[in-house]
Amino acid sequence: MKMTSNQQILQKANTPNQISTYLDDCIATILKKQLLRLNIKKVSQIIAGDLNISIKDVSSNLRCTLCECLCYYMKVWPGWKEYHNNCTTDVAKNDYHNKFREYLAAKLQYIIEHKESFLPAKDVTEDKMAQTDVDMCVKGSKPEAPYQLIVAGEPCFLNNMGFIESCGNVILTQYQGRPLNHLDIRQVLNYPYIKVNVNFLDIEFSRTSCHKFIRYISESKDSIVCPETEFLYHVKKWDSTKAVQVYTLDYISAYCKQFLAVAQRVYMVDTNKLKELELVIKQFLRDVQESDVQRHLTLSGTVVNTMATNVTVCYNIGKMTYVRNKKMAYSNSQTKNKTINFCEILVPKVEYTLKKFTAVEDGDESDITFKSLWSQNAKLQRELNERNKFNDMIKGAITYECSWCSVSFVGEYAYSSIVTHFKMVHKGEQAVVCFKCRKEFGIAHLAGSRWKHDCEKRKQEKEVSSSTTQADAEDEDSGNVLNCEQNGKTQNIDVIQNSTQVSSTAEIVSPSNEHEEICNPSSDAPVDEQNRTDNALSAC
């Protein structure tokens, strides 16, 4: 009897050599606990060759679904737990491998027979631009699932994804994203996934918007639980091999003010680029002030903020938590009342590092001024070559980076390039809701206001706890540490039972972890002062 061409293909696919080439190689890789790399072509070959399932006539959507499900079932097969106990001989291994194929084939065949349940429906009741739901509960009623879903894709997809219910299944879907309007400098500096590095003359620092996202799906009637958030997440060394030098905020601000004044006298420097640099400096100095990592009381009775080189600080900028709660449902009459919540909790975080500060103060002046800037100013006044070099330095002083896509932009058009990147690749994000007062805000708006807003509920909480906070502050003021200031640097004076012991703070070392963690506060530091940073730079 002559076999047809299809029978010949199937017979060839089921030969032992062909099987070992595909699925058995995957089994061997999994047993070695190595990373298994599969593309859609290789997975399709496994489905057609090893499992003998024809996928030539199926739709492209179903083919992709089958490939993804095959990878999933290969990972969660229950037989992996007892593999080494049962597969002691070659015969046992062959039998076990056949069971593995039967398991995979049965799962994929079920998906093909019930494909309507696994493919997304054509229409959705709500508009494709999902809206944030303001009506949220505060307390949760159900435990979390014992597993996590990992979703990967382009930024525009992850920013605009949702989940819908169909026939008892939860389907991942994508809705139309909003266009991203123009972002000004302040918005860019605090926008999610943007890192900026500044390097000129004696100073180098960086700040990163490393906002924390907590995402989960639940049923429509489940409530949203806001996790407890700390104000300071970590304060640690940037490079464990380098020393730490502490400076006051006013000392660093004075250097930046003098540098900007020198730069403004150079007619070749682009005023827009200089203004951009000034705004970046202001944001960094406000981070130092608001995070309030080391708050010192000088002998004159004034309170000063400090910052140290080679130290990284991460804090909750704005002291707020925001939520996105998206509800979507099918137009199918049988499931129209079943909605799925896709909840996103956003905790704004900024991490900043003073990588280098080598400025030397000019002790001959009554005000805080710096020798290197006086020298630089003199060179700029008399040498054209120095002015050209200075102009090039200003153009390349700021580097923008997208931490999600790992792309960076530097040079004269770095700012416009990072904005274009987010417009084209990331696109706009959905609005968020304040967890306390339920007001809705756009991401760009919050980024421009350093993730703060006029929260009425937060005001009420502060009024209730004001008396307690004042009492605690009095206790802290009578505590262990005073601080004396000399040339912008600081020294601690520990007051212990009427005796004083002076210790230099040029090297900050944690008693628990010498090279990593410097301090990890457990409570929010009070930040009630007016912004001195803008005042210090307003003359520029």
Coordinates of C-alpha atoms in Angstrom, one line a residue:
M1 CA 0.0 0.0 0.0
K2 CA 1.4 3.4 -1.0
M3 CA 1.5 6.0 1.7
T4 CA 0.3 9.5 1.1
S5 CA 2.6 12.4 1.5
N6 CA 1.0 13.4 4.8
Q7 CA 1.4 9.9 6.2
Q8 CA 5.1 10.0 5.2
I9 CA 5.6 13.3 6.9
L10 CA 3.9 12.1 10.1
Q11 CA 6.0 8.9 10.1
K12 CA 9.2 10.9 9.7
A13 CA 8.2 13.2 12.5
N14 CA 7.7 10.2 14.8
T15 CA 11.1 8.6 14.2
P16 CA 13.3 8.3 17.3
N17 CA 16.0 10.5 15.9
Q18 CA 13.6 13.3 15.1
I19 CA 12.1 13.2 18.6
S20 CA 15.4 13.4 20.4
T21 CA 16.3 16.3 18.2
Y22 CA 13.5 18.4 19.6
L23 CA 11.7 17.6 22.8
D24 CA 14.3 15.3 24.3
D25 CA 16.9 18.1 24.1
C26 CA 14.4 20.3 26.0
I27 CA 14.0 17.6 28.6
A28 CA 17.8 17.3 29.0
T29 CA 18.2 21.1 29.4
I30 CA 15.4 21.3 32.0
L31 CA 16.9 18.5 34.0
K32 CA 20.3 20.2 34.0
K33 CA 18.5 23.3 35.4
Q34 CA 19.8 25.4 32.5
L35 CA 18.1 28.3 30.7
L36 CA 15.9 26.9 27.9
R37 CA 15.8 29.2 24.9
L38 CA 12.9 28.6 22.5
N39 CA 11.6 30.7 19.6
I40 CA 8.2 30.3 18.0
K41 CA 9.7 28.3 15.1
K42 CA 11.3 25.7 17.4
V43 CA 8.2 25.4 19.5
S44 CA 6.0 24.9 16.4
Q45 CA 8.4 22.1 15.3
I46 CA 7.9 20.4 18.7
I47 CA 4.1 20.6 18.4
A48 CA 4.0 19.3 14.9
G49 CA 6.9 16.8 15.1
D50 CA 7.0 15.4 18.6
L51 CA 3.3 15.8 19.6
N52 CA 1.9 15.1 16.1
I53 CA -0.5 18.0 16.2
S54 CA -1.1 19.8 12.9
I55 CA -1.1 23.6 13.2
K56 CA -0.9 24.5 9.5
D57 CA -4.6 25.4 9.3
V58 CA -4.9 27.2 12.6
S59 CA -5.0 31.0 12.9
S60 CA -1.9 32.9 13.8
N61 CA -3.4 33.9 17.2
L62 CA -4.2 30.3 18.1
R63 CA -0.7 29.2 17.0
C64 CA 0.9 31.8 19.3
T65 CA -1.4 30.7 22.1
L66 CA -0.4 27.0 21.6
C67 CA 3.3 27.9 21.6
E68 CA 3.0 29.9 24.8
C69 CA 0.9 27.2 26.5
L70 CA 3.4 24.5 25.5
C71 CA 6.2 26.4 27.2
Y72 CA 4.0 26.8 30.3
Y73 CA 3.0 23.1 30.5
M74 CA 6.6 22.0 29.9
K75 CA 7.5 24.0 33.0
V76 CA 4.7 22.9 35.4
W77 CA 4.5 19.2 34.4
P78 CA 4.0 17.3 37.8
G79 CA 6.3 14.5 36.6
W80 CA 9.5 16.6 37.2
K81 CA 9.2 16.0 40.9
E82 CA 9.6 12.2 40.7
Y83 CA 11.7 12.1 37.5
H84 CA 15.0 11.0 39.1
N85 CA 13.3 8.4 41.4
N86 CA 11.4 6.8 38.5
C87 CA 13.9 7.0 35.6
T88 CA 16.5 4.7 36.8
T89 CA 16.8 2.7 33.5
D90 CA 16.6 3.5 29.8
V91 CA 13.2 1.7 29.5
A92 CA 11.8 3.8 32.4
K93 CA 13.1 7.0 30.9
N94 CA 11.5 6.2 27.5
D95 CA 8.2 5.4 29.3
Y96 CA 8.4 8.6 31.3
H97 CA 9.2 10.7 28.2
N98 CA 6.2 9.2 26.4
K99 CA 4.0 10.2 29.4
F100 CA 5.4 13.7 29.1
R101 CA 4.4 13.8 25.4
E102 CA 0.9 12.5 26.1
Y103 CA 0.5 15.1 28.8
L104 CA 1.5 18.0 26.5
A105 CA -0.5 16.7 23.6
A106 CA -3.6 16.4 25.7
K107 CA -3.3 19.9 27.0
L108 CA -2.8 21.4 23.6
Q109 CA -5.6 19.4 22.0
Y110 CA -7.9 20.7 24.7
I111 CA -7.0 24.2 23.8
I112 CA -7.7 23.6 20.1
E113 CA -11.1 22.1 20.8
H114 CA -12.0 25.0 23.1
K115 CA -10.2 27.8 21.2
E116 CA -13.1 30.2 21.7
S117 CA -12.3 30.2 25.4
F118 CA -8.7 31.0 25.0
L119 CA -8.8 33.7 22.3
P120 CA -10.0 37.3 23.1
A121 CA -13.4 38.4 22.1
K122 CA -13.9 40.9 19.3
D123 CA -15.7 43.7 21.2
V124 CA -15.6 45.1 24.6
T125 CA -18.3 47.1 26.3
E126 CA -16.1 49.9 27.6
D127 CA -14.0 52.2 25.5
K128 CA -10.6 51.0 24.5
M129 CA -9.0 53.7 26.5
A130 CA -9.5 52.3 30.0
Q131 CA -10.3 54.8 32.7
T132 CA -9.0 54.7 36.3
D133 CA -11.8 53.8 38.7
V134 CA -12.0 56.3 41.6
D135 CA -14.4 54.2 43.7
M136 CA -12.0 52.1 45.8
C137 CA -12.2 50.3 49.1
V138 CA -9.5 50.4 51.7
K139 CA -9.4 47.0 53.3
G140 CA -8.9 43.7 51.6
S141 CA -11.0 40.6 51.9
K142 CA -9.1 37.8 50.1
P143 CA -5.6 36.4 50.4
E144 CA -3.0 36.7 47.7
A145 CA -2.5 34.0 45.1
P146 CA 0.5 31.7 45.8
Y147 CA 2.0 32.6 42.4
Q148 CA 3.1 35.5 40.2
L149 CA 2.5 36.4 36.6
I150 CA 5.4 37.8 34.7
V151 CA 4.4 39.8 31.6
A152 CA 7.1 41.2 29.2
G153 CA 6.7 43.5 26.2
E154 CA 7.2 46.9 24.8
P155 CA 6.7 49.9 27.1
C156 CA 3.6 51.1 25.3
F157 CA 2.1 47.7 25.8
L158 CA 2.9 47.3 29.5
N159 CA 1.6 50.9 30.1
N160 CA -1.7 50.1 28.5
M161 CA -2.5 46.5 29.3
G162 CA -5.6 45.2 31.0
F163 CA -7.3 41.9 31.9
I164 CA -10.8 40.7 31.0
E165 CA -12.9 37.6 31.9
S166 CA -14.2 35.1 29.4
C167 CA -15.8 31.8 30.2
G168 CA -14.1 31.6 33.5
N169 CA -10.7 32.5 32.1
V170 CA -8.7 35.7 32.6
I171 CA -7.4 37.1 29.3
L172 CA -4.6 39.7 28.9
T173 CA -5.6 42.4 26.5
Q174 CA -4.3 45.8 25.3
Y175 CA -6.2 49.0 24.9
Q176 CA -5.4 52.1 23.1
G177 CA -2.9 54.3 24.9
R178 CA -3.2 58.1 25.3
P179 CA -0.7 60.3 23.3
L180 CA 2.0 61.8 25.4
N181 CA 2.1 65.6 25.3
H182 CA 5.2 67.7 25.6
L183 CA 7.1 67.3 28.9
D184 CA 9.0 70.3 30.4
I185 CA 12.2 69.9 32.3
R186 CA 10.6 69.5 35.7
Q187 CA 8.3 66.8 34.4
V188 CA 11.1 64.9 32.7
L189 CA 13.2 64.8 35.8
N190 CA 10.5 63.2 37.8
Y191 CA 8.9 61.1 35.1
P192 CA 8.9 57.3 35.6
Y193 CA 12.1 55.4 34.4
I194 CA 14.1 58.6 33.7
K195 CA 17.7 58.9 35.1
V196 CA 19.8 62.0 34.8
N197 CA 23.5 62.3 35.5
V198 CA 25.2 65.7 35.8
N199 CA 29.0 66.2 35.6
F200 CA 30.8 69.5 35.5
L201 CA 34.1 70.8 36.9
D202 CA 34.2 69.8 40.6
I203 CA 30.9 68.0 41.1
E204 CA 29.0 65.0 39.7
F205 CA 25.7 63.7 40.8
S206 CA 22.8 61.5 39.6
R207 CA 19.1 61.1 40.3
T208 CA 16.8 58.4 39.2
S209 CA 13.0 58.1 39.2
C210 CA 12.8 54.5 40.4
H211 CA 9.1 54.5 41.2
K212 CA 7.8 51.3 42.7
F213 CA 4.8 49.6 40.9
I214 CA 2.7 46.9 42.6
R215 CA 0.4 45.2 40.1
Y216 CA -2.3 42.5 40.6
I217 CA -5.6 41.4 39.3
S218 CA -8.7 40.6 41.3
E219 CA -12.5 40.4 40.9
S220 CA -14.5 43.5 40.6
K221 CA -15.8 43.5 44.2
D222 CA -12.5 42.9 45.8
S223 CA -11.0 45.9 47.6
I224 CA -7.6 47.5 47.1
V225 CA -5.0 47.3 49.9
C226 CA -2.3 50.0 50.1
P227 CA 0.9 48.6 51.4
E228 CA 2.8 50.4 54.2
T229 CA 5.5 52.6 52.7
E230 CA 8.6 54.0 54.3
F231 CA 9.8 57.5 53.6
L232 CA 13.5 56.5 53.4
Y233 CA 14.1 53.2 51.6
H234 CA 17.9 53.1 51.9
V235 CA 20.9 55.2 52.6
K236 CA 24.1 53.3 51.5
K237 CA 27.5 53.7 50.0
W238 CA 27.7 54.1 46.3
D239 CA 31.2 52.6 46.1
S240 CA 32.3 50.6 49.1
T241 CA 36.0 51.1 48.3
K242 CA 35.8 54.9 48.5
A243 CA 35.6 57.2 51.5
V244 CA 32.7 59.4 52.5
Q245 CA 32.9 63.2 52.9
V246 CA 30.0 65.2 54.5
Y247 CA 29.0 68.7 53.4
T248 CA 26.1 71.0 54.3
L249 CA 23.4 71.7 51.8
D250 CA 24.2 75.4 51.9
Y251 CA 27.8 74.6 51.1
I252 CA 26.9 72.6 47.9
S253 CA 24.3 75.2 47.0
A254 CA 26.8 78.0 47.2
Y255 CA 29.1 76.2 44.8
C256 CA 26.3 75.7 42.3
K257 CA 25.2 79.3 42.6
Q258 CA 28.8 80.6 41.9
F259 CA 29.2 78.2 39.0
L260 CA 26.0 79.4 37.3
A261 CA 27.0 83.0 37.9
V262 CA 30.3 82.3 36.1
A263 CA 28.6 80.5 33.3
Q264 CA 26.2 83.3 32.7
R265 CA 29.1 85.7 31.9
V266 CA 30.2 83.5 29.0
Y267 CA 28.3 84.8 26.0
M268 CA 28.9 81.6 24.0
V269 CA 26.9 79.4 26.3
D270 CA 23.4 78.5 25.2
T271 CA 21.0 80.2 27.7
N272 CA 18.4 77.4 27.3
K273 CA 21.0 74.8 28.1
L274 CA 22.2 76.7 31.1
K275 CA 18.6 77.1 32.4
E276 CA 18.1 73.4 31.9
L277 CA 21.2 72.7 34.0
E278 CA 20.0 75.1 36.7
L279 CA 16.7 73.3 37.0
V280 CA 18.4 69.9 37.3
I281 CA 20.6 71.3 40.1
K282 CA 17.5 72.7 41.9
Q283 CA 15.8 69.3 41.7
F284 CA 18.8 67.6 43.2
L285 CA 19.2 70.1 46.0
R286 CA 15.5 69.8 46.8
D287 CA 16.0 66.0 47.1
V288 CA 18.7 66.5 49.6
Q289 CA 16.6 68.9 51.6
E290 CA 13.3 66.9 51.5
S291 CA 14.9 63.5 52.2
D292 CA 16.4 65.1 55.3
V293 CA 18.8 62.2 55.8
Q294 CA 21.1 64.0 58.3
R295 CA 19.6 67.0 60.0
H296 CA 22.1 68.8 62.2
L297 CA 21.8 71.5 64.9
T298 CA 24.7 73.9 64.8
L299 CA 26.2 75.6 67.8
S300 CA 24.5 78.9 66.7
G301 CA 21.1 77.2 67.0
T302 CA 20.3 76.9 63.3
V303 CA 19.3 73.6 61.6
V304 CA 21.1 72.5 58.5
N305 CA 20.8 69.6 56.0
T306 CA 23.8 67.7 54.9
M307 CA 24.8 65.4 52.1
A308 CA 27.8 63.2 51.7
T309 CA 29.8 62.1 48.7
N310 CA 29.8 58.5 47.7
V311 CA 26.4 58.0 49.3
T312 CA 23.1 56.9 47.6
V313 CA 19.8 57.9 49.1
C314 CA 16.4 56.6 48.0
Y315 CA 13.2 58.1 49.4
N316 CA 9.4 58.4 48.8
I317 CA 9.3 61.8 46.9
G318 CA 6.0 63.6 47.7
K319 CA 5.2 61.2 50.6
M320 CA 2.1 60.0 48.6
T321 CA 0.8 56.7 47.2
Y322 CA -1.3 56.5 44.1
V323 CA -3.5 53.8 42.5
R324 CA -4.8 52.9 39.1
N325 CA -7.8 50.6 39.1
K326 CA -9.0 49.5 35.7
K327 CA -12.2 47.6 35.1
M328 CA -13.1 46.0 31.8
A329 CA -15.9 43.6 30.8
Y330 CA -17.1 41.8 27.6
S331 CA -20.2 42.7 25.8
N332 CA -21.3 39.1 25.8
S333 CA -24.6 39.0 27.7
Q334 CA -23.6 36.0 29.7
T335 CA -20.6 37.6 31.2
K336 CA -21.5 41.3 31.1
N337 CA -21.7 41.5 34.9
K338 CA -18.3 39.9 35.4
T339 CA -15.5 42.4 35.5
I340 CA -11.8 42.0 36.3
N341 CA -9.9 44.6 38.2
F342 CA -6.3 45.3 37.1
C343 CA -4.9 47.3 40.1
E344 CA -1.6 49.2 40.0
I345 CA -0.2 50.8 43.1
L346 CA 2.4 53.5 42.5
V347 CA 4.8 54.6 45.1
P348 CA 6.9 57.5 43.8
K349 CA 10.6 57.0 44.6
V350 CA 13.7 59.0 43.7
E351 CA 17.3 57.7 44.2
Y352 CA 20.1 60.3 44.2
T353 CA 23.9 60.1 44.6
L354 CA 26.5 62.7 45.1
K355 CA 29.3 60.9 43.2
K356 CA 32.0 63.6 43.4
F357 CA 32.5 66.9 45.1
T358 CA 36.1 68.2 45.1
A359 CA 35.6 72.0 45.4
V360 CA 38.0 73.9 47.7
E361 CA 36.7 76.9 49.5
D362 CA 38.4 80.3 49.2
G363 CA 39.1 81.1 52.9
D364 CA 40.0 84.7 52.0
E365 CA 36.4 85.7 51.2
S366 CA 33.8 86.5 53.8
D367 CA 31.1 84.6 51.8
I368 CA 31.4 80.9 50.7
T369 CA 33.3 81.0 47.4
F370 CA 35.5 78.5 45.7
K371 CA 39.1 78.8 44.3
S372 CA 38.5 76.6 41.3
L373 CA 35.6 78.8 40.1
W374 CA 37.6 82.0 40.5
S375 CA 40.4 80.4 38.5
Q376 CA 38.0 79.2 35.8
N377 CA 36.4 82.6 35.6
A378 CA 39.8 84.3 35.0
K379 CA 40.6 81.8 32.2
L380 CA 37.3 82.4 30.5
Q381 CA 37.8 86.1 30.5
R382 CA 41.1 86.0 28.6
E383 CA 41.2 82.8 26.5
L384 CA 38.9 82.0 23.6
N385 CA 40.0 78.4 23.7
E386 CA 38.8 78.1 27.3
R387 CA 35.4 79.5 26.4
N388 CA 35.0 76.9 23.6
K389 CA 35.9 74.1 26.0
F390 CA 33.6 75.5 28.7
N391 CA 30.7 75.7 26.2
D392 CA 31.3 72.1 25.1
M393 CA 31.3 71.0 28.8
I394 CA 28.0 72.7 29.4
K395 CA 26.5 71.0 26.3
G396 CA 27.6 67.6 27.6
A397 CA 27.1 68.1 31.3
I398 CA 23.7 66.4 31.4
T399 CA 23.0 62.8 30.4
Y400 CA 19.5 61.5 30.2
E401 CA 18.8 57.8 30.4
C402 CA 15.7 55.6 30.1
S403 CA 16.2 52.9 32.7
W404 CA 13.5 50.7 31.2
C405 CA 14.9 50.7 27.6
S406 CA 18.6 51.2 28.7
V407 CA 19.1 54.0 26.2
S408 CA 20.9 57.3 27.0
F409 CA 21.1 60.7 25.4
V410 CA 23.8 63.3 25.9
G411 CA 24.8 66.5 24.1
E412 CA 23.1 69.6 23.0
Y413 CA 19.8 67.9 22.1
A414 CA 19.7 65.3 24.9
Y415 CA 16.5 66.8 26.5
S416 CA 14.5 66.8 23.3
S417 CA 15.8 63.3 22.4
I418 CA 14.6 61.8 25.7
V419 CA 11.2 63.5 25.3
T420 CA 10.9 62.1 21.7
H421 CA 11.8 58.6 23.0
F422 CA 9.0 58.6 25.5
K423 CA 6.5 60.0 23.0
M424 CA 7.3 57.4 20.4
V425 CA 8.2 54.3 22.5
H426 CA 6.4 54.7 25.8
K427 CA 3.5 56.9 24.9
G428 CA 1.1 58.2 27.5
E429 CA 0.2 56.5 30.8
Q430 CA -3.2 56.3 32.4
A431 CA -4.1 58.7 35.2
V432 CA -3.7 57.7 38.8
V433 CA -5.8 58.4 41.9
C434 CA -4.5 59.5 45.3
F435 CA -5.1 56.6 47.8
K436 CA -6.1 59.0 50.5
C437 CA -8.3 61.7 49.0
R438 CA -9.4 59.9 45.8
K439 CA -8.5 62.8 43.5
E440 CA -7.4 61.9 40.0
F441 CA -4.1 63.2 38.5
G442 CA -2.2 62.8 35.3
I443 CA 1.3 61.3 35.5
A444 CA 2.9 64.4 33.8
H445 CA 1.1 66.7 36.2
L446 CA 2.4 64.9 39.3
A447 CA 5.9 64.7 37.9
G448 CA 5.9 68.5 37.4
S449 CA 4.8 69.0 41.1
R450 CA 7.4 66.5 42.5
W451 CA 4.5 64.0 43.1
K452 CA 2.8 66.3 45.6
H453 CA -0.8 67.6 45.6
D454 CA -3.2 69.4 47.9
C455 CA -4.5 66.3 49.8
E456 CA -7.3 67.3 52.2
K457 CA -7.3 64.0 54.0
R458 CA -3.6 64.2 54.6
K459 CA -4.1 67.7 56.1
Q460 CA -6.7 66.3 58.5
E461 CA -4.3 63.5 59.6
K462 CA -1.6 66.0 60.2
E463 CA -3.9 68.2 62.3
V464 CA -4.9 65.3 64.5
S465 CA -1.3 64.2 65.1
S466 CA 0.3 67.6 65.3
S467 CA 0.4 67.6 69.1
T468 CA 2.0 64.2 69.2
T469 CA 4.5 65.1 66.6
Q470 CA 5.5 68.3 68.5
A471 CA 6.1 66.3 71.7
D472 CA 8.2 63.8 69.8
A473 CA 10.2 66.6 68.2
E474 CA 11.0 68.0 71.6
D475 CA 12.3 64.7 72.8
E476 CA 14.5 64.4 69.7
D477 CA 16.0 67.9 70.2
S478 CA 17.1 66.9 73.7
G479 CA 18.8 63.7 72.4
N480 CA 22.2 62.6 71.6
V481 CA 23.7 64.6 68.7
L482 CA 24.7 68.2 68.3
N483 CA 26.6 69.4 65.3
C484 CA 29.3 72.0 64.8
E485 CA 29.9 73.5 61.3
Q486 CA 33.3 74.5 60.0
N487 CA 33.9 75.4 56.3
G488 CA 30.8 73.7 55.2
K489 CA 31.9 70.3 56.5
T490 CA 30.4 68.9 59.7
Q491 CA 31.6 67.1 62.8
N492 CA 29.4 65.3 65.3
I493 CA 29.5 66.0 69.0
D494 CA 27.9 63.1 70.9
V495 CA 26.5 64.3 74.2
I496 CA 26.6 61.4 76.7
Q497 CA 25.9 62.2 80.4
N498 CA 27.4 65.7 80.4
S499 CA 30.6 64.5 78.7
T500 CA 31.5 65.2 75.1
Q501 CA 33.3 63.1 72.6
V502 CA 34.2 64.4 69.1
S503 CA 34.2 62.1 66.1
S504 CA 34.9 63.1 62.5
T505 CA 32.2 62.2 60.0
A506 CA 34.6 62.0 57.0
E507 CA 34.0 58.3 57.0
I508 CA 30.4 57.0 57.6
V509 CA 30.3 53.3 58.6
S510 CA 27.3 51.3 59.6
P511 CA 27.8 49.1 62.7
S512 CA 25.8 46.3 61.0
N513 CA 27.2 46.4 57.4
E514 CA 30.5 48.2 56.9
H515 CA 30.4 48.4 53.2
E516 CA 26.7 48.5 52.2
E517 CA 24.1 50.0 54.5
I518 CA 24.8 53.2 56.2
C519 CA 21.4 53.7 57.9
N520 CA 17.9 52.5 57.4
P521 CA 15.4 54.7 59.3
S522 CA 12.1 53.2 60.2
S523 CA 10.0 56.3 60.5
D524 CA 9.4 59.4 58.3
A525 CA 11.7 62.3 58.9
P526 CA 9.8 65.6 59.3
V527 CA 10.2 68.0 56.4
D528 CA 8.4 71.2 57.3
E529 CA 10.9 73.8 56.2
Q530 CA 10.4 76.1 53.3
N531 CA 12.5 75.4 50.2
R532 CA 15.8 77.1 50.7
T533 CA 17.2 75.7 47.5
D534 CA 15.2 78.0 45.2
N535 CA 16.2 81.0 47.3
A536 CA 19.8 80.1 47.1
L537 CA 19.7 79.9 43.3
S538 CA 17.2 82.6 42.7
A539 CA 19.9 85.2 42.0
C540 CA 21.0 83.1 39.0

